């Protein structure tokens, strides 16, 4: 009888810092919107299904903002202040529901930013609001849309962003969806109270899931930096020989990387009450030096993309008989720097991320189980085969029917109820089956194509790094002259600027609106760092870095894992 195939689902939850350091206001709403939808649904699905297990990664830049939103909403509801620090929430909370021309334009631009087929047109009242807006725009008549239109619009936007489990079971959500229109201030306040409650519950809910043995929680270096590039830009040349690089290294990159790693462990323990065993390096970006730092920081394991293993072993695993080397973890490094590394199955992960949302639910589940059966057959004779599915835990689900609730429910059940498979976590797997195979050298790369080209190598991305290098030189020159309070503010701002998301979005293949948002926000963050240092903001920060204009799959929020998958 063959051994069961261990199956690990690893969901990565991440958002960069959207909060303005001056005003405390949020430029983009994705932290709280994904929190009330995807983080809430994922936890509830796992909680309710016997046998369902997973690893969930929370990046500190995300959890810090969830906590900030929750605290701010609590204070608002308790009457401690009368303004909300997010413009969409502020519009929802507007007592009189009266918006000026700029506010109306903002709501018309913002409140249709979701999957129209899955989360807007399923509700006739919300769909009607969109039709009215399109008609008014085509006739230059948006001024005729009244206040009640906009209060209904902002209410429906938030209702549509609620998790499917919330929309199905929460009384307030169900009542408002059934009411459908003419939402009062009390209706909107009830919805804000629900949003505050969902945000507030996230840490405690996940702690309970850990205690119940349902999930393992992991972390990422604090602000999601690309550590291999912080340590050495030349690592990009290991896979892309002609990548355009800055003329000088990132100043003090090793110390910066160590700080992000240390802060991640501390922050994770503060939020979730436990020390993480595992780490998802930002974007699965790895190098020998990066994994050495993680090992020295007492992480027992980490994970990255399949193509990194292709490059490191110097052959295509998909062309290997049975591609068995993908289905066990590997030891990397020596001594105190040694760490176990899991590798993402790109094919299965990308099917979940990009393909199955277009399929009928049962057909998608059947196909996934067929894929698993093939892996189980090919790995017969191995002592402890394991397949690791790693993907964005946020952006894929809005493309599924009912936020993937039916799909994920049936998928977990199908695997859990089949004796050929064992749903587990990385730490539990390693407790029973320690890694033994060793990699002498890990080729630098990420889960995207197995290289680092998403963050460096062309003119725009490299310009993003050059601006950061200039700011870091100013930081090094002036930081010691600041008071302790000023130093801490500047240090936090530098961490924010070092995040990976800014360079992710630079590139003509990404949608223009998203590139504009992140380009502007990055330069604002850099400008704020100069201000905190007491330095004039350079003229160079007034010029756009990238313009976009492409039509990237998934709106640019996700990538497929590798060219060979």
PDB file of C-alpha atoms in Angstrom, residues 320-478:
ATOM      1  CA  UNK A 320      12.128  14.601 -15.006  1.00  0.00           C
ATOM      2  CA  UNK A 321      10.475  11.211 -14.742  1.00  0.00           C
ATOM      3  CA  UNK A 322       7.748  11.795 -12.158  1.00  0.00           C
ATOM      4  CA  UNK A 323       9.293  15.178 -11.198  1.00  0.00           C
ATOM      5  CA  UNK A 324       9.761  13.635  -7.749  1.00  0.00           C
ATOM      6  CA  UNK A 325      12.363  16.158  -6.583  1.00  0.00           C
ATOM      7  CA  UNK A 326       9.619  18.773  -6.356  1.00  0.00           C
ATOM      8  CA  UNK A 327       7.671  16.711  -3.851  1.00  0.00           C
ATOM      9  CA  UNK A 328       9.948  16.821  -0.843  1.00  0.00           C
ATOM     10  CA  UNK A 329      11.582  19.722   1.040  1.00  0.00           C
ATOM     11  CA  UNK A 330      15.289  20.474   0.812  1.00  0.00           C
ATOM     12  CA  UNK A 331      17.921  21.534   3.321  1.00  0.00           C
ATOM     13  CA  UNK A 332      19.831  24.691   2.389  1.00  0.00           C
ATOM     14  CA  UNK A 333      22.901  26.072   4.148  1.00  0.00           C
ATOM     15  CA  UNK A 334      25.091  24.784   6.935  1.00  0.00           C
ATOM     16  CA  UNK A 335      25.299  25.014  10.706  1.00  0.00           C
ATOM     17  CA  UNK A 336      23.216  27.740  12.330  1.00  0.00           C
ATOM     18  CA  UNK A 337      22.287  29.102   8.910  1.00  0.00           C
ATOM     19  CA  UNK A 338      20.696  25.858   7.753  1.00  0.00           C
ATOM     20  CA  UNK A 339      16.999  25.971   6.975  1.00  0.00           C
ATOM     21  CA  UNK A 340      14.458  23.687   5.293  1.00  0.00           C
ATOM     22  CA  UNK A 341      12.905  24.971   2.090  1.00  0.00           C
ATOM     23  CA  UNK A 342       9.573  23.922   0.561  1.00  0.00           C
ATOM     24  CA  UNK A 343       8.931  24.549  -3.125  1.00  0.00           C
ATOM     25  CA  UNK A 344       5.644  25.641  -4.643  1.00  0.00           C
ATOM     26  CA  UNK A 345       3.884  23.407  -7.162  1.00  0.00           C
ATOM     27  CA  UNK A 346       3.377  26.059  -9.822  1.00  0.00           C
ATOM     28  CA  UNK A 347       0.886  24.102 -11.884  1.00  0.00           C
ATOM     29  CA  UNK A 348      -1.574  23.403  -9.064  1.00  0.00           C
ATOM     30  CA  UNK A 349      -1.150  26.876  -7.569  1.00  0.00           C
ATOM     31  CA  UNK A 350      -1.754  28.612 -10.897  1.00  0.00           C
ATOM     32  CA  UNK A 351      -4.810  26.454 -11.624  1.00  0.00           C
ATOM     33  CA  UNK A 352      -6.303  27.782  -8.388  1.00  0.00           C
ATOM     34  CA  UNK A 353      -5.191  31.328  -9.034  1.00  0.00           C
ATOM     35  CA  UNK A 354      -6.134  31.751 -12.679  1.00  0.00           C
ATOM     36  CA  UNK A 355      -8.101  28.880 -14.204  1.00  0.00           C
ATOM     37  CA  UNK A 356     -10.659  27.321 -11.889  1.00  0.00           C
ATOM     38  CA  UNK A 357     -12.591  30.550 -11.337  1.00  0.00           C
ATOM     39  CA  UNK A 358     -13.907  30.131 -14.885  1.00  0.00           C
ATOM     40  CA  UNK A 359     -14.957  26.504 -14.357  1.00  0.00           C
ATOM     41  CA  UNK A 360     -18.038  24.956 -12.871  1.00  0.00           C
ATOM     42  CA  UNK A 361     -17.287  24.296  -9.188  1.00  0.00           C
ATOM     43  CA  UNK A 362     -17.541  20.504  -9.289  1.00  0.00           C
ATOM     44  CA  UNK A 363     -15.553  20.289 -12.522  1.00  0.00           C
ATOM     45  CA  UNK A 364     -12.766  22.360 -10.960  1.00  0.00           C
ATOM     46  CA  UNK A 365     -12.670  20.184  -7.840  1.00  0.00           C
ATOM     47  CA  UNK A 366     -12.673  17.019  -9.944  1.00  0.00           C
ATOM     48  CA  UNK A 367      -9.812  18.318 -12.049  1.00  0.00           C
ATOM     49  CA  UNK A 368      -7.760  19.257  -8.980  1.00  0.00           C
ATOM     50  CA  UNK A 369      -8.314  15.800  -7.495  1.00  0.00           C
ATOM     51  CA  UNK A 370      -7.247  14.280 -10.825  1.00  0.00           C
ATOM     52  CA  UNK A 371      -4.044  16.341 -10.689  1.00  0.00           C
ATOM     53  CA  UNK A 372      -3.417  15.177  -7.117  1.00  0.00           C
ATOM     54  CA  UNK A 373      -3.995  11.565  -8.123  1.00  0.00           C
ATOM     55  CA  UNK A 374      -1.344  11.934 -10.809  1.00  0.00           C
ATOM     56  CA  UNK A 375       1.161  13.281  -8.283  1.00  0.00           C
ATOM     57  CA  UNK A 376       0.266  10.521  -5.835  1.00  0.00           C
ATOM     58  CA  UNK A 377       0.895   7.916  -8.528  1.00  0.00           C
ATOM     59  CA  UNK A 378       4.213   9.461  -9.602  1.00  0.00           C
ATOM     60  CA  UNK A 379       5.511   9.662  -6.032  1.00  0.00           C
ATOM     61  CA  UNK A 380       4.802   6.055  -5.068  1.00  0.00           C
ATOM     62  CA  UNK A 381       7.854   4.597  -3.373  1.00  0.00           C
ATOM     63  CA  UNK A 382       8.882   7.891  -1.782  1.00  0.00           C
ATOM     64  CA  UNK A 383       9.025   7.856   2.016  1.00  0.00           C
ATOM     65  CA  UNK A 384       6.985  10.999   2.600  1.00  0.00           C
ATOM     66  CA  UNK A 385       5.872  12.822  -0.567  1.00  0.00           C
ATOM     67  CA  UNK A 386       4.419  16.284  -0.064  1.00  0.00           C
ATOM     68  CA  UNK A 387       2.877  18.776  -2.474  1.00  0.00           C
ATOM     69  CA  UNK A 388       2.826  22.440  -1.498  1.00  0.00           C
ATOM     70  CA  UNK A 389       0.240  24.770  -3.041  1.00  0.00           C
ATOM     71  CA  UNK A 390       1.253  28.368  -2.364  1.00  0.00           C
ATOM     72  CA  UNK A 391      -0.683  31.367  -3.612  1.00  0.00           C
ATOM     73  CA  UNK A 392      -2.101  34.784  -2.963  1.00  0.00           C
ATOM     74  CA  UNK A 393      -4.845  34.306  -0.386  1.00  0.00           C
ATOM     75  CA  UNK A 394      -6.682  37.499  -1.335  1.00  0.00           C
ATOM     76  CA  UNK A 395      -7.050  38.424  -4.975  1.00  0.00           C
ATOM     77  CA  UNK A 396      -8.139  35.220  -6.698  1.00  0.00           C
ATOM     78  CA  UNK A 397     -11.399  34.621  -4.875  1.00  0.00           C
ATOM     79  CA  UNK A 398     -13.434  37.567  -6.168  1.00  0.00           C
ATOM     80  CA  UNK A 399     -13.263  35.915  -9.596  1.00  0.00           C
ATOM     81  CA  UNK A 400     -14.945  32.771  -8.238  1.00  0.00           C
ATOM     82  CA  UNK A 401     -18.637  32.133  -7.691  1.00  0.00           C
ATOM     83  CA  UNK A 402     -19.577  33.307  -4.178  1.00  0.00           C
ATOM     84  CA  UNK A 403     -15.999  34.287  -3.281  1.00  0.00           C
ATOM     85  CA  UNK A 404     -14.908  30.639  -3.747  1.00  0.00           C
ATOM     86  CA  UNK A 405     -16.887  29.465  -0.712  1.00  0.00           C
ATOM     87  CA  UNK A 406     -18.481  26.500  -2.588  1.00  0.00           C
ATOM     88  CA  UNK A 407     -15.213  25.657  -4.332  1.00  0.00           C
ATOM     89  CA  UNK A 408     -12.958  25.748  -1.266  1.00  0.00           C
ATOM     90  CA  UNK A 409     -15.526  23.899   0.830  1.00  0.00           C
ATOM     91  CA  UNK A 410     -15.770  21.021  -1.671  1.00  0.00           C
ATOM     92  CA  UNK A 411     -12.020  21.000  -2.270  1.00  0.00           C
ATOM     93  CA  UNK A 412     -11.115  20.726   1.411  1.00  0.00           C
ATOM     94  CA  UNK A 413     -13.769  18.046   1.921  1.00  0.00           C
ATOM     95  CA  UNK A 414     -12.648  16.010  -1.083  1.00  0.00           C
ATOM     96  CA  UNK A 415      -9.043  15.910   0.106  1.00  0.00           C
ATOM     97  CA  UNK A 416      -9.786  15.426   3.814  1.00  0.00           C
ATOM     98  CA  UNK A 417     -12.144  12.510   3.169  1.00  0.00           C
ATOM     99  CA  UNK A 418      -9.736  10.657   0.838  1.00  0.00           C
ATOM    100  CA  UNK A 419      -7.320   8.220   2.500  1.00  0.00           C
ATOM    101  CA  UNK A 420      -4.759   8.805  -0.240  1.00  0.00           C
ATOM    102  CA  UNK A 421      -4.107  12.318   1.070  1.00  0.00           C
ATOM    103  CA  UNK A 422      -3.141  13.967   4.316  1.00  0.00           C
ATOM    104  CA  UNK A 423      -3.950  17.654   4.761  1.00  0.00           C
ATOM    105  CA  UNK A 424      -1.235  19.056   6.973  1.00  0.00           C
ATOM    106  CA  UNK A 425       0.991  22.038   7.737  1.00  0.00           C
ATOM    107  CA  UNK A 426       4.687  22.549   7.060  1.00  0.00           C
ATOM    108  CA  UNK A 427       5.741  22.277  10.700  1.00  0.00           C
ATOM    109  CA  UNK A 428       3.641  19.175  11.347  1.00  0.00           C
ATOM    110  CA  UNK A 429       5.017  17.558   8.220  1.00  0.00           C
ATOM    111  CA  UNK A 430       8.615  18.281   9.273  1.00  0.00           C
ATOM    112  CA  UNK A 431       7.983  17.020  12.812  1.00  0.00           C
ATOM    113  CA  UNK A 432       7.195  13.620  11.318  1.00  0.00           C
ATOM    114  CA  UNK A 433       9.494  13.763   8.278  1.00  0.00           C
ATOM    115  CA  UNK A 434      12.597  15.953   8.710  1.00  0.00           C
ATOM    116  CA  UNK A 435      14.227  16.991   5.448  1.00  0.00           C
ATOM    117  CA  UNK A 436      17.378  15.074   4.518  1.00  0.00           C
ATOM    118  CA  UNK A 437      18.211  16.048   0.926  1.00  0.00           C
ATOM    119  CA  UNK A 438      20.578  19.011   0.618  1.00  0.00           C
ATOM    120  CA  UNK A 439      21.020  21.769  -1.963  1.00  0.00           C
ATOM    121  CA  UNK A 440      24.626  22.924  -2.243  1.00  0.00           C
ATOM    122  CA  UNK A 441      23.585  26.211  -3.837  1.00  0.00           C
ATOM    123  CA  UNK A 442      20.236  27.926  -4.137  1.00  0.00           C
ATOM    124  CA  UNK A 443      20.042  30.058  -7.266  1.00  0.00           C
ATOM    125  CA  UNK A 444      18.615  33.481  -6.468  1.00  0.00           C
ATOM    126  CA  UNK A 445      15.048  33.990  -7.614  1.00  0.00           C
ATOM    127  CA  UNK A 446      11.416  34.269  -6.585  1.00  0.00           C
ATOM    128  CA  UNK A 447       8.137  32.464  -7.073  1.00  0.00           C
ATOM    129  CA  UNK A 448       7.530  34.599 -10.202  1.00  0.00           C
ATOM    130  CA  UNK A 449       9.376  32.937 -13.115  1.00  0.00           C
ATOM    131  CA  UNK A 450      12.137  31.866 -10.746  1.00  0.00           C
ATOM    132  CA  UNK A 451      13.932  35.206 -11.190  1.00  0.00           C
ATOM    133  CA  UNK A 452      13.863  38.740  -9.781  1.00  0.00           C
ATOM    134  CA  UNK A 453      12.797  40.590 -12.931  1.00  0.00           C
ATOM    135  CA  UNK A 454       9.468  41.659 -11.440  1.00  0.00           C
ATOM    136  CA  UNK A 455      11.362  44.025  -9.097  1.00  0.00           C
ATOM    137  CA  UNK A 456      14.531  45.009 -10.953  1.00  0.00           C
ATOM    138  CA  UNK A 457      16.163  44.938 -14.354  1.00  0.00           C
ATOM    139  CA  UNK A 458      14.371  47.470 -16.562  1.00  0.00           C
ATOM    140  CA  UNK A 459      14.589  51.249 -16.608  1.00  0.00           C
ATOM    141  CA  UNK A 460      11.528  51.987 -14.436  1.00  0.00           C
ATOM    142  CA  UNK A 461      12.151  49.343 -11.773  1.00  0.00           C
ATOM    143  CA  UNK A 462      15.817  50.234 -11.520  1.00  0.00           C
ATOM    144  CA  UNK A 463      14.886  53.917 -11.244  1.00  0.00           C
ATOM    145  CA  UNK A 464      12.714  52.992  -8.272  1.00  0.00           C
ATOM    146  CA  UNK A 465      15.751  51.479  -6.567  1.00  0.00           C
ATOM    147  CA  UNK A 466      17.934  54.467  -7.445  1.00  0.00           C
ATOM    148  CA  UNK A 467      15.494  56.829  -5.731  1.00  0.00           C
ATOM    149  CA  UNK A 468      15.499  54.585  -2.670  1.00  0.00           C
ATOM    150  CA  UNK A 469      19.310  54.507  -2.606  1.00  0.00           C
ATOM    151  CA  UNK A 470      19.413  58.322  -2.693  1.00  0.00           C
ATOM    152  CA  UNK A 471      16.937  58.480   0.178  1.00  0.00           C
ATOM    153  CA  UNK A 472      18.940  55.920   2.165  1.00  0.00           C
ATOM    154  CA  UNK A 473      22.087  58.029   1.800  1.00  0.00           C
ATOM    155  CA  UNK A 474      20.160  61.014   3.197  1.00  0.00           C
ATOM    156  CA  UNK A 475      18.866  58.794   6.006  1.00  0.00           C
ATOM    157  CA  UNK A 476      22.378  57.650   6.947  1.00  0.00           C
ATOM    158  CA  UNK A 477      23.638  61.236   6.921  1.00  0.00           C
ATOM    159  CA  UNK A 478      20.909  62.782   9.085  1.00  0.00           C
TER     160      UNK A 478
END
